[in-house]
Amino acid sequence: REMSKVYKTDLNYDIIDKPDLSTEELLDYVRTNFYIPQEGSWTLQRVHKLVTLMCQIEKVSPSVEQMVYILCNKPRLLNEACAGAGKTTMSKYKMAIANVCYGIPGRNIIAIAYNRHAAADIKNKYQLIARRVNDITKNSMHIDTDIVSTTMHAWCLSWVEEYKNKWRLKAIRLIEPENETEFMKKALTRHLKAMKNETVLVTDNLVTNLVQLNNWVRETLSLDDPQEWYLCSARTECGMLSATDLTSIFTYYKQNKQLLGFQDYQDLIQYMW
C-alpha cells in the first residue's frame, strides 16, 4: 500500500488493454499523452512503421504497453519490468528511433549497463538490428551502427582520463575489486592495533562487509551521517564496530590507497561528480 503511493504509472490500462484497440487509436493515445512533436523529425505514423519493420525482422510481437514505451519521446521515461520482459529489446528499438527518426548521432546515444558483459550485449544487439534494417531498406533509412554502450565506472573513467590534467589528478591506477579487500583488511588491522582492540576478529566476512558499507557510504554521500548507514545491510554485519570505528577504518583505507597511488571504482564516480 505504501509503495503504491511512491510508484505509479501514467498508463491508462482501460485504454491499452482494450482487446480491439486499433493502430490509429494507439497512435492517438500516444500522441495525446506521450508525444512531443519536433521540427524536422519523423511523423509518429512513420516512426510506427519503422518500429513495425524492426519487430517483423526479429519476429517480435510487442504488447500495447511496450509499443507505448517505444513510441514515447518525452525527455524522461522510467521502464520498470521483470527479467526477461524485453527491456533491452524495446530499448534498442528506442535507440534506433532516436538516431534515424530524431537525428541524434549514434555517438551521442549512450547505454549504461550494470556490467561489461551486459554493455557488450546491448551494443551487439543494437548493431545487429541496425545492419538488418539498413540491408533491407538499402540504407534509405540508414541507422548508425555505432553507439556508446558502457558501464557506469568505465564511462566515468573516460571522463576522468580526459580531464585529469585540467583538474590536476594523478594518473589513474585502478584497484581491482578483488584487491579492495586487501586494502580494507590492512585498514581494519591498523585500526584495531591502534585502539588495542583484541575483541574484534579480522574475518573475510567482516572485511567484505566493510568494503560494501564503505562503497555505499561514499555513493550516498553520507559519510557525516552514521544514522543513514543502517539503510545498508552491510552495516548490520559490522555491528561490533561503532560509527567512530568505521570512520577511522575508512580513513585508513583511503590513506592506504593514496599512499600507493591507487583509486577504486567509487573514486571514479566521485572524481566525475
mmCIF file of N, CA and C in Angstrom, residues 132-260:
data_model
loop_
_atom_site.group_PDB
_atom_site.id
_atom_site.type_symbol
_atom_site.label_atom_id
_atom_site.label_comp_id
_atom_site.label_asym_id
_atom_site.label_seq_id
_atom_site.Cartn_x
_atom_site.Cartn_y
_atom_site.Cartn_z
ATOM 1 N N ARG A 132 20.543 -4.973 -40.147
ATOM 2 C CA ARG A 132 19.476 -5.669 -40.872
ATOM 3 C C ARG A 132 18.490 -4.676 -41.487
ATOM 4 N N VAL A 133 18.170 -3.615 -40.754
ATOM 5 C CA VAL A 133 17.288 -2.575 -41.320
ATOM 6 C C VAL A 133 17.980 -1.888 -42.489
ATOM 7 N N ASN A 134 19.261 -1.576 -42.338
ATOM 8 C CA ASN A 134 19.999 -0.919 -43.417
ATOM 9 C C ASN A 134 20.034 -1.783 -44.675
ATOM 10 N N ASP A 135 20.220 -3.092 -44.501
ATOM 11 C CA ASP A 135 20.266 -4.002 -45.657
ATOM 12 C C ASP A 135 18.911 -4.075 -46.349
ATOM 13 N N ILE A 136 17.852 -4.231 -45.561
ATOM 14 C CA ILE A 136 16.511 -4.400 -46.128
ATOM 15 C C ILE A 136 16.047 -3.127 -46.839
ATOM 16 N N THR A 137 16.328 -1.967 -46.247
ATOM 17 C CA THR A 137 15.868 -0.699 -46.830
ATOM 18 C C THR A 137 16.888 -0.110 -47.795
ATOM 19 N N LYS A 138 17.995 -0.845 -48.002
ATOM 20 C CA LYS A 138 19.080 -0.371 -48.865
ATOM 21 C C LYS A 138 19.538 1.026 -48.456
ATOM 22 N N ASN A 139 19.617 1.206 -47.126
ATOM 23 C CA ASN A 139 20.103 2.438 -46.498
ATOM 24 C C ASN A 139 19.192 3.645 -46.721
ATOM 25 N N SER A 140 17.955 3.424 -47.156
ATOM 26 C CA SER A 140 17.037 4.557 -47.330
ATOM 27 C C SER A 140 16.652 5.159 -45.981
ATOM 28 N N MET A 141 16.722 4.378 -44.925
ATOM 29 C CA MET A 141 16.528 4.898 -43.567
ATOM 30 C C MET A 141 17.722 4.445 -42.723
ATOM 31 N N HIS A 142 18.902 4.926 -43.110
ATOM 32 C CA HIS A 142 20.161 4.443 -42.534
ATOM 33 C C HIS A 142 20.225 4.678 -41.026
ATOM 34 N N ILE A 143 20.567 3.625 -40.282
ATOM 35 C CA ILE A 143 20.740 3.694 -38.830
ATOM 36 C C ILE A 143 22.225 3.557 -38.515
ATOM 37 N N ASP A 144 22.759 4.497 -37.742
ATOM 38 C CA ASP A 144 24.148 4.385 -37.288
ATOM 39 C C ASP A 144 24.319 3.056 -36.558
ATOM 40 N N THR A 145 25.383 2.343 -36.870
ATOM 41 C CA THR A 145 25.612 1.070 -36.188
ATOM 42 C C THR A 145 26.466 1.242 -34.936
ATOM 43 N N ASP A 146 26.930 2.444 -34.687
ATOM 44 C CA ASP A 146 27.840 2.652 -33.556
ATOM 45 C C ASP A 146 27.208 3.549 -32.510
ATOM 46 N N ILE A 147 26.990 3.022 -31.330
ATOM 47 C CA ILE A 147 26.540 3.803 -30.176
ATOM 48 C C ILE A 147 27.557 3.599 -29.058
ATOM 49 N N VAL A 148 27.413 4.343 -27.977
ATOM 50 C CA VAL A 148 28.266 4.161 -26.804
ATOM 51 C C VAL A 148 27.527 3.273 -25.816
ATOM 52 N N SER A 149 28.080 2.113 -25.552
ATOM 53 C CA SER A 149 27.484 1.201 -24.571
ATOM 54 C C SER A 149 28.576 0.821 -23.584
ATOM 55 N N THR A 150 28.367 1.146 -22.323
ATOM 56 C CA THR A 150 29.444 1.020 -21.349
ATOM 57 C C THR A 150 28.885 0.829 -19.950
ATOM 58 N N THR A 151 29.758 0.561 -19.010
ATOM 59 C CA THR A 151 29.354 0.539 -17.603
ATOM 60 C C THR A 151 29.500 1.938 -17.021
ATOM 61 N N MET A 152 28.878 2.174 -15.895
ATOM 62 C CA MET A 152 28.985 3.479 -15.250
ATOM 63 C C MET A 152 30.442 3.807 -14.919
ATOM 64 N N HIS A 153 31.181 2.823 -14.403
ATOM 65 C CA HIS A 153 32.553 3.084 -13.993
ATOM 66 C C HIS A 153 33.462 3.349 -15.183
ATOM 67 N N ALA A 154 33.273 2.600 -16.264
ATOM 68 C CA ALA A 154 34.088 2.825 -17.460
ATOM 69 C C ALA A 154 33.779 4.185 -18.067
ATOM 70 N N TRP A 155 32.518 4.584 -18.018
ATOM 71 C CA TRP A 155 32.122 5.894 -18.533
ATOM 72 C C TRP A 155 32.775 7.004 -17.709
ATOM 73 N N CYS A 156 32.718 6.858 -16.394
ATOM 74 C CA CYS A 156 33.359 7.847 -15.516
ATOM 75 C C CYS A 156 34.868 7.882 -15.756
ATOM 76 N N LEU A 157 35.479 6.711 -15.932
ATOM 77 C CA LEU A 157 36.925 6.660 -16.167
ATOM 78 C C LEU A 157 37.294 7.426 -17.430
ATOM 79 N N SER A 158 36.481 7.313 -18.476
ATOM 80 C CA SER A 158 36.795 8.022 -19.714
ATOM 81 C C SER A 158 36.778 9.527 -19.506
ATOM 82 N N TRP A 159 35.844 10.010 -18.695
ATOM 83 C CA TRP A 159 35.789 11.445 -18.392
ATOM 84 C C TRP A 159 36.981 11.869 -17.533
ATOM 85 N N VAL A 160 37.288 11.065 -16.534
ATOM 86 C CA VAL A 160 38.399 11.406 -15.643
ATOM 87 C C VAL A 160 39.713 11.438 -16.421
ATOM 88 N N GLU A 161 39.917 10.456 -17.298
ATOM 89 C CA GLU A 161 41.131 10.420 -18.106
ATOM 90 C C GLU A 161 41.232 11.657 -18.997
ATOM 91 N N GLU A 162 40.085 12.075 -19.549
ATOM 92 C CA GLU A 162 40.100 13.221 -20.456
ATOM 93 C C GLU A 162 40.401 14.525 -19.731
ATOM 94 N N TYR A 163 39.912 14.660 -18.515
ATOM 95 C CA TYR A 163 40.022 15.934 -17.817
ATOM 96 C C TYR A 163 40.976 15.916 -16.622
ATOM 97 N N LYS A 164 41.733 14.831 -16.448
ATOM 98 C CA LYS A 164 42.568 14.712 -15.252
ATOM 99 C C LYS A 164 43.626 15.814 -15.181
ATOM 100 N N ASN A 165 44.149 16.241 -16.312
ATOM 101 C CA ASN A 165 45.165 17.299 -16.288
ATOM 102 C C ASN A 165 44.551 18.629 -15.864
ATOM 103 N N LYS A 166 43.364 18.913 -16.378
ATOM 104 C CA LYS A 166 42.678 20.154 -16.017
ATOM 105 C C LYS A 166 42.416 20.216 -14.516
ATOM 106 N N TRP A 167 42.052 19.057 -13.921
ATOM 107 C CA TRP A 167 41.723 19.017 -12.507
ATOM 108 C C TRP A 167 42.902 18.556 -11.647
ATOM 109 N N ARG A 168 44.063 18.441 -12.294
ATOM 110 C CA ARG A 168 45.305 18.110 -11.577
ATOM 111 C C ARG A 168 45.195 16.798 -10.813
ATOM 112 N N LEU A 169 44.627 15.828 -11.479
ATOM 113 C CA LEU A 169 44.542 14.497 -10.889
ATOM 114 C C LEU A 169 45.747 13.675 -11.329
ATOM 115 N N LYS A 170 46.181 12.798 -10.460
ATOM 116 C CA LYS A 170 47.285 11.918 -10.813
ATOM 117 C C LYS A 170 46.801 10.854 -11.796
ATOM 118 N N ALA A 171 47.749 10.153 -12.399
ATOM 119 C CA ALA A 171 47.394 9.060 -13.299
ATOM 120 C C ALA A 171 46.518 8.051 -12.560
ATOM 121 N N ILE A 172 45.522 7.551 -13.249
ATOM 122 C CA ILE A 172 44.557 6.648 -12.634
ATOM 123 C C ILE A 172 45.117 5.225 -12.588
ATOM 124 N N ARG A 173 45.301 4.727 -11.380
ATOM 125 C CA ARG A 173 45.683 3.320 -11.177
ATOM 126 C C ARG A 173 44.549 2.659 -10.403
ATOM 127 N N LEU A 174 43.781 1.847 -11.114
ATOM 128 C CA LEU A 174 42.584 1.267 -10.516
ATOM 129 C C LEU A 174 42.892 0.030 -9.689
ATOM 130 N N ILE A 175 42.246 -0.042 -8.539
ATOM 131 C CA ILE A 175 42.293 -1.257 -7.727
ATOM 132 C C ILE A 175 41.256 -2.220 -8.281
ATOM 133 N N GLU A 176 41.658 -3.416 -8.575
ATOM 134 C CA GLU A 176 40.689 -4.421 -8.983
ATOM 135 C C GLU A 176 39.811 -4.780 -7.776
ATOM 136 N N PRO A 177 38.535 -5.085 -8.012
ATOM 137 C CA PRO A 177 37.620 -5.370 -6.897
ATOM 138 C C PRO A 177 38.145 -6.415 -5.918
ATOM 139 N N GLU A 178 38.837 -7.435 -6.433
ATOM 140 C CA GLU A 178 39.336 -8.469 -5.529
ATOM 141 C C GLU A 178 40.461 -7.964 -4.627
ATOM 142 N N ASN A 179 41.101 -6.846 -5.031
ATOM 143 C CA ASN A 179 42.182 -6.286 -4.210
ATOM 144 C C ASN A 179 41.688 -5.262 -3.198
ATOM 145 N N GLU A 180 40.431 -4.828 -3.374
ATOM 146 C CA GLU A 180 39.859 -3.883 -2.411
ATOM 147 C C GLU A 180 39.871 -4.485 -1.008
ATOM 148 N N THR A 181 39.573 -5.778 -0.934
ATOM 149 C CA THR A 181 39.502 -6.423 0.379
ATOM 150 C C THR A 181 40.858 -6.413 1.077
ATOM 151 N N GLU A 182 41.940 -6.517 0.301
ATOM 152 C CA GLU A 182 43.269 -6.492 0.902
ATOM 153 C C GLU A 182 43.544 -5.127 1.530
ATOM 154 N N PHE A 183 43.180 -4.065 0.831
ATOM 155 C CA PHE A 183 43.364 -2.711 1.363
ATOM 156 C C PHE A 183 42.505 -2.511 2.610
ATOM 157 N N MET A 184 41.254 -3.022 2.558
ATOM 158 C CA MET A 184 40.361 -2.849 3.697
ATOM 159 C C MET A 184 40.836 -3.686 4.883
ATOM 160 N N LYS A 185 41.360 -4.864 4.631
ATOM 161 C CA LYS A 185 41.869 -5.721 5.704
ATOM 162 C C LYS A 185 43.025 -5.044 6.433
ATOM 163 N N LYS A 186 43.906 -4.397 5.675
ATOM 164 C CA LYS A 186 45.023 -3.678 6.285
ATOM 165 C C LYS A 186 44.521 -2.496 7.110
ATOM 166 N N ALA A 187 43.490 -1.810 6.599
ATOM 167 C CA ALA A 187 42.930 -0.668 7.321
ATOM 168 C C ALA A 187 42.282 -1.114 8.628
ATOM 169 N N LEU A 188 41.544 -2.222 8.579
ATOM 170 C CA LEU A 188 40.900 -2.751 9.784
ATOM 171 C C LEU A 188 41.950 -3.179 10.803
ATOM 172 N N THR A 189 42.950 -3.906 10.359
ATOM 173 C CA THR A 189 44.017 -4.376 11.255
ATOM 174 C C THR A 189 44.737 -3.199 11.902
ATOM 175 N N ARG A 190 45.006 -2.179 11.101
ATOM 176 C CA ARG A 190 45.694 -0.988 11.624
ATOM 177 C C ARG A 190 44.865 -0.298 12.688
ATOM 178 N N HIS A 191 43.558 -0.191 12.444
ATOM 179 C CA HIS A 191 42.676 0.467 13.416
ATOM 180 C C HIS A 191 42.606 -0.322 14.722
ATOM 181 N N LEU A 192 42.401 -1.630 14.626
ATOM 182 C CA LEU A 192 42.285 -2.456 15.824
ATOM 183 C C LEU A 192 43.575 -2.420 16.644
ATOM 184 N N LYS A 193 44.708 -2.386 15.941
ATOM 185 C CA LYS A 193 46.001 -2.315 16.637
ATOM 186 C C LYS A 193 46.148 -0.970 17.338
ATOM 187 N N ALA A 194 45.750 0.107 16.669
ATOM 188 C CA ALA A 194 45.856 1.448 17.266
ATOM 189 C C ALA A 194 44.951 1.575 18.488
ATOM 190 N N MET A 195 43.779 0.936 18.442
ATOM 191 C CA MET A 195 42.820 1.003 19.542
ATOM 192 C C MET A 195 43.070 -0.077 20.589
ATOM 193 N N LYS A 196 44.048 -0.963 20.314
ATOM 194 C CA LYS A 196 44.351 -2.094 21.195
ATOM 195 C C LYS A 196 43.102 -2.917 21.461
ATOM 196 N N ASN A 197 42.356 -3.114 20.387
ATOM 197 C CA ASN A 197 41.107 -3.871 20.458
ATOM 198 C C ASN A 197 41.376 -5.315 20.055
ATOM 199 N N GLU A 198 41.250 -6.229 21.017
ATOM 200 C CA GLU A 198 41.501 -7.640 20.744
ATOM 201 C C GLU A 198 40.216 -8.462 20.725
ATOM 202 N N THR A 199 39.083 -7.782 20.824
ATOM 203 C CA THR A 199 37.799 -8.494 20.866
ATOM 204 C C THR A 199 37.203 -8.701 19.465
ATOM 205 N N VAL A 200 37.580 -7.837 18.549
ATOM 206 C CA VAL A 200 37.057 -7.945 17.183
ATOM 207 C C VAL A 200 38.020 -8.784 16.347
ATOM 208 N N LEU A 201 37.494 -9.824 15.726
ATOM 209 C CA LEU A 201 38.311 -10.697 14.891
ATOM 210 C C LEU A 201 38.279 -10.231 13.436
ATOM 211 N N VAL A 202 39.431 -10.248 12.795
ATOM 212 C CA VAL A 202 39.527 -9.873 11.381
ATOM 213 C C VAL A 202 39.158 -11.096 10.540
ATOM 214 N N THR A 203 37.951 -11.104 10.023
ATOM 215 C CA THR A 203 37.475 -12.235 9.214
ATOM 216 C C THR A 203 37.184 -11.751 7.792
ATOM 217 N N ASP A 204 37.147 -12.697 6.856
ATOM 218 C CA ASP A 204 36.852 -12.354 5.467
ATOM 219 C C ASP A 204 35.457 -11.743 5.345
ATOM 220 N N ASN A 205 34.504 -12.278 6.109
ATOM 221 C CA ASN A 205 33.136 -11.771 6.054
ATOM 222 C C ASN A 205 33.063 -10.325 6.530
ATOM 223 N N LEU A 206 33.756 -10.013 7.615
ATOM 224 C CA LEU A 206 33.747 -8.645 8.143
ATOM 225 C C LEU A 206 34.388 -7.689 7.133
ATOM 226 N N VAL A 207 35.513 -8.092 6.571
ATOM 227 C CA VAL A 207 36.213 -7.237 5.620
ATOM 228 C C VAL A 207 35.346 -6.977 4.385
ATOM 229 N N THR A 208 34.696 -8.018 3.887
ATOM 230 C CA THR A 208 33.828 -7.868 2.714
ATOM 231 C C THR A 208 32.692 -6.895 2.990
ATOM 232 N N ASN A 209 32.100 -6.991 4.181
ATOM 233 C CA ASN A 209 31.010 -6.080 4.534
ATOM 234 C C ASN A 209 31.500 -4.659 4.748
ATOM 235 N N LEU A 210 32.724 -4.511 5.227
ATOM 236 C CA LEU A 210 33.297 -3.170 5.359
ATOM 237 C C LEU A 210 33.483 -2.524 3.991
ATOM 238 N N VAL A 211 33.918 -3.307 3.015
ATOM 239 C CA VAL A 211 34.070 -2.790 1.653
ATOM 240 C C VAL A 211 32.708 -2.346 1.112
ATOM 241 N N GLN A 212 31.691 -3.185 1.308
ATOM 242 C CA GLN A 212 30.351 -2.855 0.820
ATOM 243 C C GLN A 212 29.806 -1.604 1.494
ATOM 244 N N LEU A 213 30.004 -1.515 2.805
ATOM 245 C CA LEU A 213 29.495 -0.356 3.540
ATOM 246 C C LEU A 213 30.233 0.911 3.134
ATOM 247 N N ASN A 214 31.547 0.819 2.988
ATOM 248 C CA ASN A 214 32.329 1.984 2.581
ATOM 249 C C ASN A 214 31.875 2.490 1.210
ATOM 250 N N ASN A 215 31.648 1.570 0.286
ATOM 251 C CA ASN A 215 31.177 1.963 -1.045
ATOM 252 C C ASN A 215 29.807 2.622 -0.965
ATOM 253 N N TRP A 216 28.939 2.044 -0.137
ATOM 254 C CA TRP A 216 27.582 2.591 -0.003
ATOM 255 C C TRP A 216 27.621 3.990 0.586
ATOM 256 N N VAL A 217 28.448 4.170 1.639
ATOM 257 C CA VAL A 217 28.556 5.476 2.301
ATOM 258 C C VAL A 217 29.031 6.539 1.318
ATOM 259 N N ARG A 218 29.985 6.176 0.482
ATOM 260 C CA ARG A 218 30.526 7.151 -0.457
ATOM 261 C C ARG A 218 29.580 7.424 -1.611
ATOM 262 N N GLU A 219 28.886 6.382 -2.063
ATOM 263 C CA GLU A 219 27.933 6.580 -3.151
ATOM 264 C C GLU A 219 26.775 7.471 -2.724
ATOM 265 N N THR A 220 26.366 7.339 -1.478
ATOM 266 C CA THR A 220 25.223 8.113 -0.982
ATOM 267 C C THR A 220 25.648 9.433 -0.340
ATOM 268 N N LEU A 221 26.953 9.711 -0.334
ATOM 269 C CA LEU A 221 27.483 10.954 0.244
ATOM 270 C C LEU A 221 27.014 11.141 1.686
ATOM 271 N N SER A 222 27.027 10.045 2.442
ATOM 272 C CA SER A 222 26.503 10.089 3.812
ATOM 273 C C SER A 222 27.594 9.873 4.864
ATOM 274 N N LEU A 223 28.832 10.223 4.533
ATOM 275 C CA LEU A 223 29.945 9.981 5.451
ATOM 276 C C LEU A 223 29.733 10.632 6.813
ATOM 277 N N ASP A 224 29.068 11.779 6.835
ATOM 278 C CA ASP A 224 28.861 12.512 8.091
ATOM 279 C C ASP A 224 27.507 12.217 8.730
ATOM 280 N N ASP A 225 26.833 11.195 8.273
ATOM 281 C CA ASP A 225 25.510 10.882 8.814
ATOM 282 C C ASP A 225 25.408 9.381 9.093
ATOM 283 N N PRO A 226 26.051 8.910 10.188
ATOM 284 C CA PRO A 226 26.082 7.472 10.501
ATOM 285 C C PRO A 226 24.711 6.818 10.624
ATOM 286 N N GLN A 227 23.688 7.578 10.996
ATOM 287 C CA GLN A 227 22.349 7.000 11.106
ATOM 288 C C GLN A 227 21.857 6.491 9.754
ATOM 289 N N GLU A 228 22.297 7.151 8.686
ATOM 290 C CA GLU A 228 21.906 6.733 7.343
ATOM 291 C C GLU A 228 22.531 5.390 6.969
ATOM 292 N N TRP A 229 23.644 5.065 7.602
ATOM 293 C CA TRP A 229 24.368 3.855 7.226
ATOM 294 C C TRP A 229 23.554 2.588 7.484
ATOM 295 N N TYR A 230 22.589 2.667 8.392
ATOM 296 C CA TYR A 230 21.795 1.482 8.716
ATOM 297 C C TYR A 230 20.854 1.090 7.572
ATOM 298 N N LEU A 231 20.742 1.958 6.561
ATOM 299 C CA LEU A 231 19.965 1.601 5.379
ATOM 300 C C LEU A 231 20.708 0.576 4.524
ATOM 301 N N CYS A 232 22.004 0.422 4.805
ATOM 302 C CA CYS A 232 22.815 -0.559 4.089
ATOM 303 C C CYS A 232 22.886 -1.837 4.923
ATOM 304 N N SER A 233 22.568 -2.978 4.325
ATOM 305 C CA SER A 233 22.547 -4.240 5.066
ATOM 306 C C SER A 233 23.915 -4.592 5.640
ATOM 307 N N ALA A 234 24.989 -4.147 4.997
ATOM 308 C CA ALA A 234 26.338 -4.454 5.483
ATOM 309 C C ALA A 234 26.598 -3.810 6.838
ATOM 310 N N ARG A 235 25.867 -2.751 7.173
ATOM 311 C CA ARG A 235 26.074 -2.078 8.468
ATOM 312 C C ARG A 235 25.732 -3.024 9.617
ATOM 313 N N THR A 236 24.686 -3.812 9.447
ATOM 314 C CA THR A 236 24.301 -4.765 10.488
ATOM 315 C C THR A 236 25.397 -5.799 10.715
ATOM 316 N N GLU A 237 26.035 -6.242 9.618
ATOM 317 C CA GLU A 237 27.099 -7.233 9.712
ATOM 318 C C GLU A 237 28.350 -6.665 10.379
ATOM 319 N N CYS A 238 28.428 -5.342 10.443
ATOM 320 C CA CYS A 238 29.577 -4.680 11.092
ATOM 321 C C CYS A 238 29.166 -4.126 12.449
ATOM 322 N N GLY A 239 28.150 -4.733 13.049
ATOM 323 C CA GLY A 239 27.570 -4.195 14.278
ATOM 324 C C GLY A 239 28.521 -4.119 15.458
ATOM 325 N N MET A 240 29.626 -4.887 15.448
ATOM 326 C CA MET A 240 30.577 -4.839 16.556
ATOM 327 C C MET A 240 31.461 -3.602 16.513
ATOM 328 N N LEU A 241 31.337 -2.830 15.438
ATOM 329 C CA LEU A 241 32.144 -1.616 15.275
ATOM 330 C C LEU A 241 31.246 -0.380 15.360
ATOM 331 N N SER A 242 31.684 0.609 16.115
ATOM 332 C CA SER A 242 30.918 1.847 16.255
ATOM 333 C C SER A 242 31.108 2.726 15.023
ATOM 334 N N ALA A 243 30.322 3.800 14.948
ATOM 335 C CA ALA A 243 30.465 4.746 13.840
ATOM 336 C C ALA A 243 31.851 5.374 13.854
ATOM 337 N N THR A 244 32.377 5.621 15.062
ATOM 338 C CA THR A 244 33.728 6.189 15.181
ATOM 339 C C THR A 244 34.769 5.205 14.653
ATOM 340 N N ASP A 245 34.598 3.915 15.000
ATOM 341 C CA ASP A 245 35.499 2.879 14.481
ATOM 342 C C ASP A 245 35.470 2.856 12.956
ATOM 343 N N LEU A 246 34.257 2.864 12.411
ATOM 344 C CA LEU A 246 34.102 2.753 10.963
ATOM 345 C C LEU A 246 34.715 3.947 10.242
ATOM 346 N N THR A 247 34.500 5.132 10.790
ATOM 347 C CA THR A 247 35.078 6.337 10.180
ATOM 348 C C THR A 247 36.597 6.252 10.156
ATOM 349 N N SER A 248 37.176 5.762 11.249
ATOM 350 C CA SER A 248 38.623 5.607 11.328
ATOM 351 C C SER A 248 39.128 4.584 10.312
ATOM 352 N N ILE A 249 38.433 3.458 10.216
ATOM 353 C CA ILE A 249 38.830 2.402 9.273
ATOM 354 C C ILE A 249 38.759 2.911 7.837
ATOM 355 N N PHE A 250 37.668 3.624 7.518
ATOM 356 C CA PHE A 250 37.506 4.142 6.155
ATOM 357 C C PHE A 250 38.580 5.184 5.838
ATOM 358 N N THR A 251 39.000 5.931 6.861
ATOM 359 C CA THR A 251 40.075 6.914 6.668
ATOM 360 C C THR A 251 41.396 6.215 6.378
ATOM 361 N N TYR A 252 41.678 5.157 7.135
ATOM 362 C CA TYR A 252 42.897 4.384 6.887
ATOM 363 C C TYR A 252 42.867 3.773 5.481
ATOM 364 N N TYR A 253 41.717 3.277 5.096
ATOM 365 C CA TYR A 253 41.565 2.678 3.761
ATOM 366 C C TYR A 253 41.910 3.708 2.685
ATOM 367 N N LYS A 254 41.386 4.915 2.845
ATOM 368 C CA LYS A 254 41.639 5.985 1.877
ATOM 369 C C LYS A 254 43.112 6.366 1.859
ATOM 370 N N GLN A 255 43.731 6.434 3.045
ATOM 371 C CA GLN A 255 45.147 6.783 3.132
ATOM 372 C C GLN A 255 46.023 5.724 2.454
ATOM 373 N N ASN A 256 45.685 4.455 2.667
ATOM 374 C CA ASN A 256 46.453 3.371 2.050
ATOM 375 C C ASN A 256 46.419 3.470 0.523
ATOM 376 N N LYS A 257 45.249 3.772 -0.018
ATOM 377 C CA LYS A 257 45.116 3.917 -1.468
ATOM 378 C C LYS A 257 45.956 5.084 -1.976
ATOM 379 N N GLN A 258 45.816 6.227 -1.304
ATOM 380 C CA GLN A 258 46.517 7.416 -1.767
ATOM 381 C C GLN A 258 48.027 7.260 -1.663
ATOM 382 N N LEU A 259 48.473 6.574 -0.616
ATOM 383 C CA LEU A 259 49.909 6.381 -0.417
ATOM 384 C C LEU A 259 50.522 5.595 -1.573
ATOM 385 N N LEU A 260 49.774 4.617 -2.083
ATOM 386 C CA LEU A 260 50.277 3.781 -3.171
ATOM 387 C C LEU A 260 49.800 4.244 -4.548
#
